[in-house]
N, CA, C and O of each residue as an XYZ file, in Angstrom:
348
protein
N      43.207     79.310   -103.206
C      43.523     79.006   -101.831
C      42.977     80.108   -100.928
O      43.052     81.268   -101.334
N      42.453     79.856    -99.780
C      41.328     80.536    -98.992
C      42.935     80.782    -97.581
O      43.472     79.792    -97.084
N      43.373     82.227    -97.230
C      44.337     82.307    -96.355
C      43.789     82.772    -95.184
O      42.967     83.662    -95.397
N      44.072     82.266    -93.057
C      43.543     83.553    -92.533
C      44.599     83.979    -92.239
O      45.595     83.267    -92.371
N      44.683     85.224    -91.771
C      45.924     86.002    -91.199
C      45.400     86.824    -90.024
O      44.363     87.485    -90.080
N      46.209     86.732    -88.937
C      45.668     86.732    -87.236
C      46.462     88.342    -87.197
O      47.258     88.683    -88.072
N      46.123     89.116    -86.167
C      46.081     90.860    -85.699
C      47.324     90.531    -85.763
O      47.967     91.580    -85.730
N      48.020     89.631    -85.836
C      49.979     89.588    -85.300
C      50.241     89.145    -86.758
O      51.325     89.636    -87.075
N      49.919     88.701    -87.399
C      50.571     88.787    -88.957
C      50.604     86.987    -89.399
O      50.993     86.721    -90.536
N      50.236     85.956    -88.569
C      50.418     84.587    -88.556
C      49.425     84.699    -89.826
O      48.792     85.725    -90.076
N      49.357     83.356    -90.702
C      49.264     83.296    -91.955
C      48.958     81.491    -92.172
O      49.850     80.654    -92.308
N      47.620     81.239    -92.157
C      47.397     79.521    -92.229
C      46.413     79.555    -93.713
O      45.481     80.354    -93.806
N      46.575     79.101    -94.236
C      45.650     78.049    -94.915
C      44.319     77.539    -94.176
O      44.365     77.033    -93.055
N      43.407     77.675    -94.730
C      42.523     76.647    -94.539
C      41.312     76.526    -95.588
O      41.046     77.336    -96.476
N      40.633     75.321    -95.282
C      39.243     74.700    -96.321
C      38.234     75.802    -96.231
O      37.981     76.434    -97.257
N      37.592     76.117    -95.036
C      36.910     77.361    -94.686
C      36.569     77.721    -93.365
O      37.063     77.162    -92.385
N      35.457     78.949    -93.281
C      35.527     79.548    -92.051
C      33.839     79.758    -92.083
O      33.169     79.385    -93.046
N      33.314     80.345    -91.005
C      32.294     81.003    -90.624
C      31.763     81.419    -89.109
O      32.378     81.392    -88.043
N      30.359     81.826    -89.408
C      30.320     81.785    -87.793
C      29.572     80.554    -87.624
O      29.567     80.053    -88.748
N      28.815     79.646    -86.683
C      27.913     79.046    -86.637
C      26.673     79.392    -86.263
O      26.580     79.949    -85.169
N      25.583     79.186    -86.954
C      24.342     80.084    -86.405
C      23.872     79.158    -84.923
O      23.333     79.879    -84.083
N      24.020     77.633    -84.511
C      24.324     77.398    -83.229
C      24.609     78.199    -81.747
O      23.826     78.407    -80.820
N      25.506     78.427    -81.843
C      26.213     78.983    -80.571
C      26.917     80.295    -80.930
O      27.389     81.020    -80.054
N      26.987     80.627    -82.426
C      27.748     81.629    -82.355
C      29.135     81.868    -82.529
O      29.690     82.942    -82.763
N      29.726     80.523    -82.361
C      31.259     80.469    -82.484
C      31.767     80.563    -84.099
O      31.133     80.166    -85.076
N      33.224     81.266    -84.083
C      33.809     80.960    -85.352
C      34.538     80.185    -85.376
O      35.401     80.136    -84.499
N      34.465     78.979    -86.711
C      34.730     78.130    -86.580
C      36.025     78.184    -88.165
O      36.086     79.197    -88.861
N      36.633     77.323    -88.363
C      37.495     76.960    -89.523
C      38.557     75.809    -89.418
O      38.962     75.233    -88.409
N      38.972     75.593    -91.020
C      39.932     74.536    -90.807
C      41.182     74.832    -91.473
O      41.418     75.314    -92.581
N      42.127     74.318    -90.277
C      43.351     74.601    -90.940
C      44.294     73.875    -91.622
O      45.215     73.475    -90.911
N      44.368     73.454    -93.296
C      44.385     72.308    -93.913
C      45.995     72.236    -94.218
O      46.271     71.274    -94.934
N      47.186     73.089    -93.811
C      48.304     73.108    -93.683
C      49.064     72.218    -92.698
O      48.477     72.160    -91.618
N      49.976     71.646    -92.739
C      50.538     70.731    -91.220
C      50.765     71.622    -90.615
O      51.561     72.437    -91.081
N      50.102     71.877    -89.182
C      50.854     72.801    -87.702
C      50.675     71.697    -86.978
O      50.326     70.650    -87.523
N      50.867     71.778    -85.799
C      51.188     71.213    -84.366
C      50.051     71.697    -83.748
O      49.581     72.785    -84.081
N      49.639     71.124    -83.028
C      48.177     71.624    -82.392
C      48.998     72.373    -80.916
O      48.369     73.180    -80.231
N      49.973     72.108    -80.680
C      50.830     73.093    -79.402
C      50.906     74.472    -80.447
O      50.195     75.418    -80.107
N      51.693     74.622    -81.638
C      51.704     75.603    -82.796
C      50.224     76.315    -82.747
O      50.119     77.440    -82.259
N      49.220     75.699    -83.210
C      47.730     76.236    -83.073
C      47.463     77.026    -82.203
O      47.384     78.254    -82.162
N      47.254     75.819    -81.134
C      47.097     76.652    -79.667
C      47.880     77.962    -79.147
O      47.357     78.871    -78.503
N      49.213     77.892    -79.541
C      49.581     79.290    -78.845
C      49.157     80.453    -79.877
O      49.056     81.581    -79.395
N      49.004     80.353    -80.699
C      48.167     81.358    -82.199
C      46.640     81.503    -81.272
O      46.594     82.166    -80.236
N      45.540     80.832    -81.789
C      44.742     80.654    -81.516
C      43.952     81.003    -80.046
O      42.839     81.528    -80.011
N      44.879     80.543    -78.611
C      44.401     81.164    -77.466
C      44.908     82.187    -76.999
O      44.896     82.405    -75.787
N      45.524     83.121    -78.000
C      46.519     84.218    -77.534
C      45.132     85.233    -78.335
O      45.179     85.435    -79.548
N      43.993     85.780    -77.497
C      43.396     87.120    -77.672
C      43.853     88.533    -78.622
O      43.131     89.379    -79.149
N      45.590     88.377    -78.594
C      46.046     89.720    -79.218
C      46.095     89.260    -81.047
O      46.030     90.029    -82.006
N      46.236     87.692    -81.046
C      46.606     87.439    -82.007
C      44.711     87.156    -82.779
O      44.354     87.361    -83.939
N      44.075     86.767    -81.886
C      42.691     86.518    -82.514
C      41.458     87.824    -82.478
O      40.258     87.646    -82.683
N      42.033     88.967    -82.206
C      40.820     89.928    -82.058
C      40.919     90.203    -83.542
O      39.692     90.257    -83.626
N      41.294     90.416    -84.740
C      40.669     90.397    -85.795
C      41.675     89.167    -86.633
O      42.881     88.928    -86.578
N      40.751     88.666    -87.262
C      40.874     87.536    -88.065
C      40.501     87.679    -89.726
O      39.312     87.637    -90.044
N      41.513     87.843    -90.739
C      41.267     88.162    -91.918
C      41.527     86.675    -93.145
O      42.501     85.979    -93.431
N      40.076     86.718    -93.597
C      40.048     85.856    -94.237
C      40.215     86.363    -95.845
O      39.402     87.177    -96.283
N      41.201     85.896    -96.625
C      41.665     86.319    -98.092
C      41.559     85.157    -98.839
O      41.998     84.032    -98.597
N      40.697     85.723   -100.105
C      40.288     84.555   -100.974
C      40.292     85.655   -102.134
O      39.641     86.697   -102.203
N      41.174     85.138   -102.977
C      41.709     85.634   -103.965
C      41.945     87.126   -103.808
O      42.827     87.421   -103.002
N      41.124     88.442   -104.623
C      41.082     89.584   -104.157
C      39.954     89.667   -103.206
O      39.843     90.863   -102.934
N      39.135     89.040   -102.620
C      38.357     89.352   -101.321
C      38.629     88.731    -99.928
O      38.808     87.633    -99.401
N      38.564     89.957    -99.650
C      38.795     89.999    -97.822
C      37.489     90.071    -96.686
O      36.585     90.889    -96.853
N      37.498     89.149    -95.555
C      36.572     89.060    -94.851
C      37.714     89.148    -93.375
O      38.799     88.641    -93.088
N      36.726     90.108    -92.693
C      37.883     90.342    -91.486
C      36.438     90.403    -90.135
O      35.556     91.242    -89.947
N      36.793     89.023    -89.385
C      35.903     88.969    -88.130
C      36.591     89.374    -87.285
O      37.811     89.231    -87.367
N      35.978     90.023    -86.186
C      36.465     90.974    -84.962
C      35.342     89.892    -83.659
O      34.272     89.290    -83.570
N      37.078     90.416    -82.581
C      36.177     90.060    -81.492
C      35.682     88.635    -81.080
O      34.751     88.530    -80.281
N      36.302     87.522    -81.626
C      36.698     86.210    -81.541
C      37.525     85.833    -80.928
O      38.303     85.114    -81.555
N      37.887     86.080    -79.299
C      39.100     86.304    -78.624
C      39.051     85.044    -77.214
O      39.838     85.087    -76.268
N      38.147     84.180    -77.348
C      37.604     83.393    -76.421
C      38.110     81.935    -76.988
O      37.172     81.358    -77.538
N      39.233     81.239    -77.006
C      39.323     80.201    -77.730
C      38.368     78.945    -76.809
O      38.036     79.022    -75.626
N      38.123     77.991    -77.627
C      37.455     76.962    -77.082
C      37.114     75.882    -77.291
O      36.192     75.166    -76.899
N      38.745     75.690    -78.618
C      39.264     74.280    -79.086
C      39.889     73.783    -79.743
O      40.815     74.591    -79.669
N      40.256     73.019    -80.447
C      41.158     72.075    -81.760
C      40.355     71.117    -81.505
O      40.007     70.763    -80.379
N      39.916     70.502    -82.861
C      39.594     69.180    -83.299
C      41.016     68.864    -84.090
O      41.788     69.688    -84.582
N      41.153     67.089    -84.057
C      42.453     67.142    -85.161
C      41.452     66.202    -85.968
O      40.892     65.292    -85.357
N      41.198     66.410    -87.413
C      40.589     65.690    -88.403
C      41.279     64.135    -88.687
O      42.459     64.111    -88.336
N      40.970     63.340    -89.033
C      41.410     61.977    -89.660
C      42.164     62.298    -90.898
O      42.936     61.460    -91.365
N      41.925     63.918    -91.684
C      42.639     63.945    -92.830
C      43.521     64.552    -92.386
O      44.124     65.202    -93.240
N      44.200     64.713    -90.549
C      45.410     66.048    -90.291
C      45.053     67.521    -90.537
O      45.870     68.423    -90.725
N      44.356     67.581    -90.523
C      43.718     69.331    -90.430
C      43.207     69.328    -89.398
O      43.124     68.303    -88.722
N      42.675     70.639    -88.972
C      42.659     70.909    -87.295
C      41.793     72.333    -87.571
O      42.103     73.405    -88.091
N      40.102     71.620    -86.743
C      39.451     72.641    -86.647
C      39.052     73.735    -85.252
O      38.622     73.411    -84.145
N      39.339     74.959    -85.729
C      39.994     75.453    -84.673
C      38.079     76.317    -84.427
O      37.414     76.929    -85.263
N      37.736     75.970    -82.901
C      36.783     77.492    -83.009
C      37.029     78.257    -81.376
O      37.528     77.959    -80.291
N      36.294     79.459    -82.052
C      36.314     80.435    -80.715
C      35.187     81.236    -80.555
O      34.333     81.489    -81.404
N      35.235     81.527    -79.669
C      33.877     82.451    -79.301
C      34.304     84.184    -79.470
O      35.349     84.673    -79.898
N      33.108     84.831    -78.977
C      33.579     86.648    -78.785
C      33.342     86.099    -76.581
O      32.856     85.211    -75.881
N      34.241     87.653    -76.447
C      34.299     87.357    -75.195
C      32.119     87.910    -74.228
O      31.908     87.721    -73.030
């Protein structure tokens, strides 16, 4: 199981993450049931998204500076892809 965990300690599940070579945004999915009101206040809160740590098994990936939110998709399977930009 692939976990992220936000600068405030929040803790989701998801399928995966990256940046997009597109636009630049980081993108991921969060394959746990939240509330997309739940999401959103995680997600557009800057204190909670300036570093973002991704844990997959013993390896850690920690993006900085992703503090620009700039969406929720809600999937047909109930997962919810969340991305954001750097400011």
């Amino acid at each position: 199981m692939i976990t992220l965990i936000t600068a405030r300690g929040a803790a989701f599940p998801i399928a995966w993450i990256g940046v997009s070579d597109f636009d630049g945004s980081l993108r991921f999915e969060v394959t746990a049931p939240a509330s997309l009101t739940e999401l959103f206040a995680v997600f557009s809160d800057p204190e909670q998204t300036v570093t973002l740590t991704r844990v997959y098994d013993e390896d850690e990936k920690t993006y900085t500076g992703f503090t620009r939110f700039k969406g929720l998709e809600q999937m047909a399977t109930g997962s919810v892809v969340v991305r954001l930009l750097k400011e």
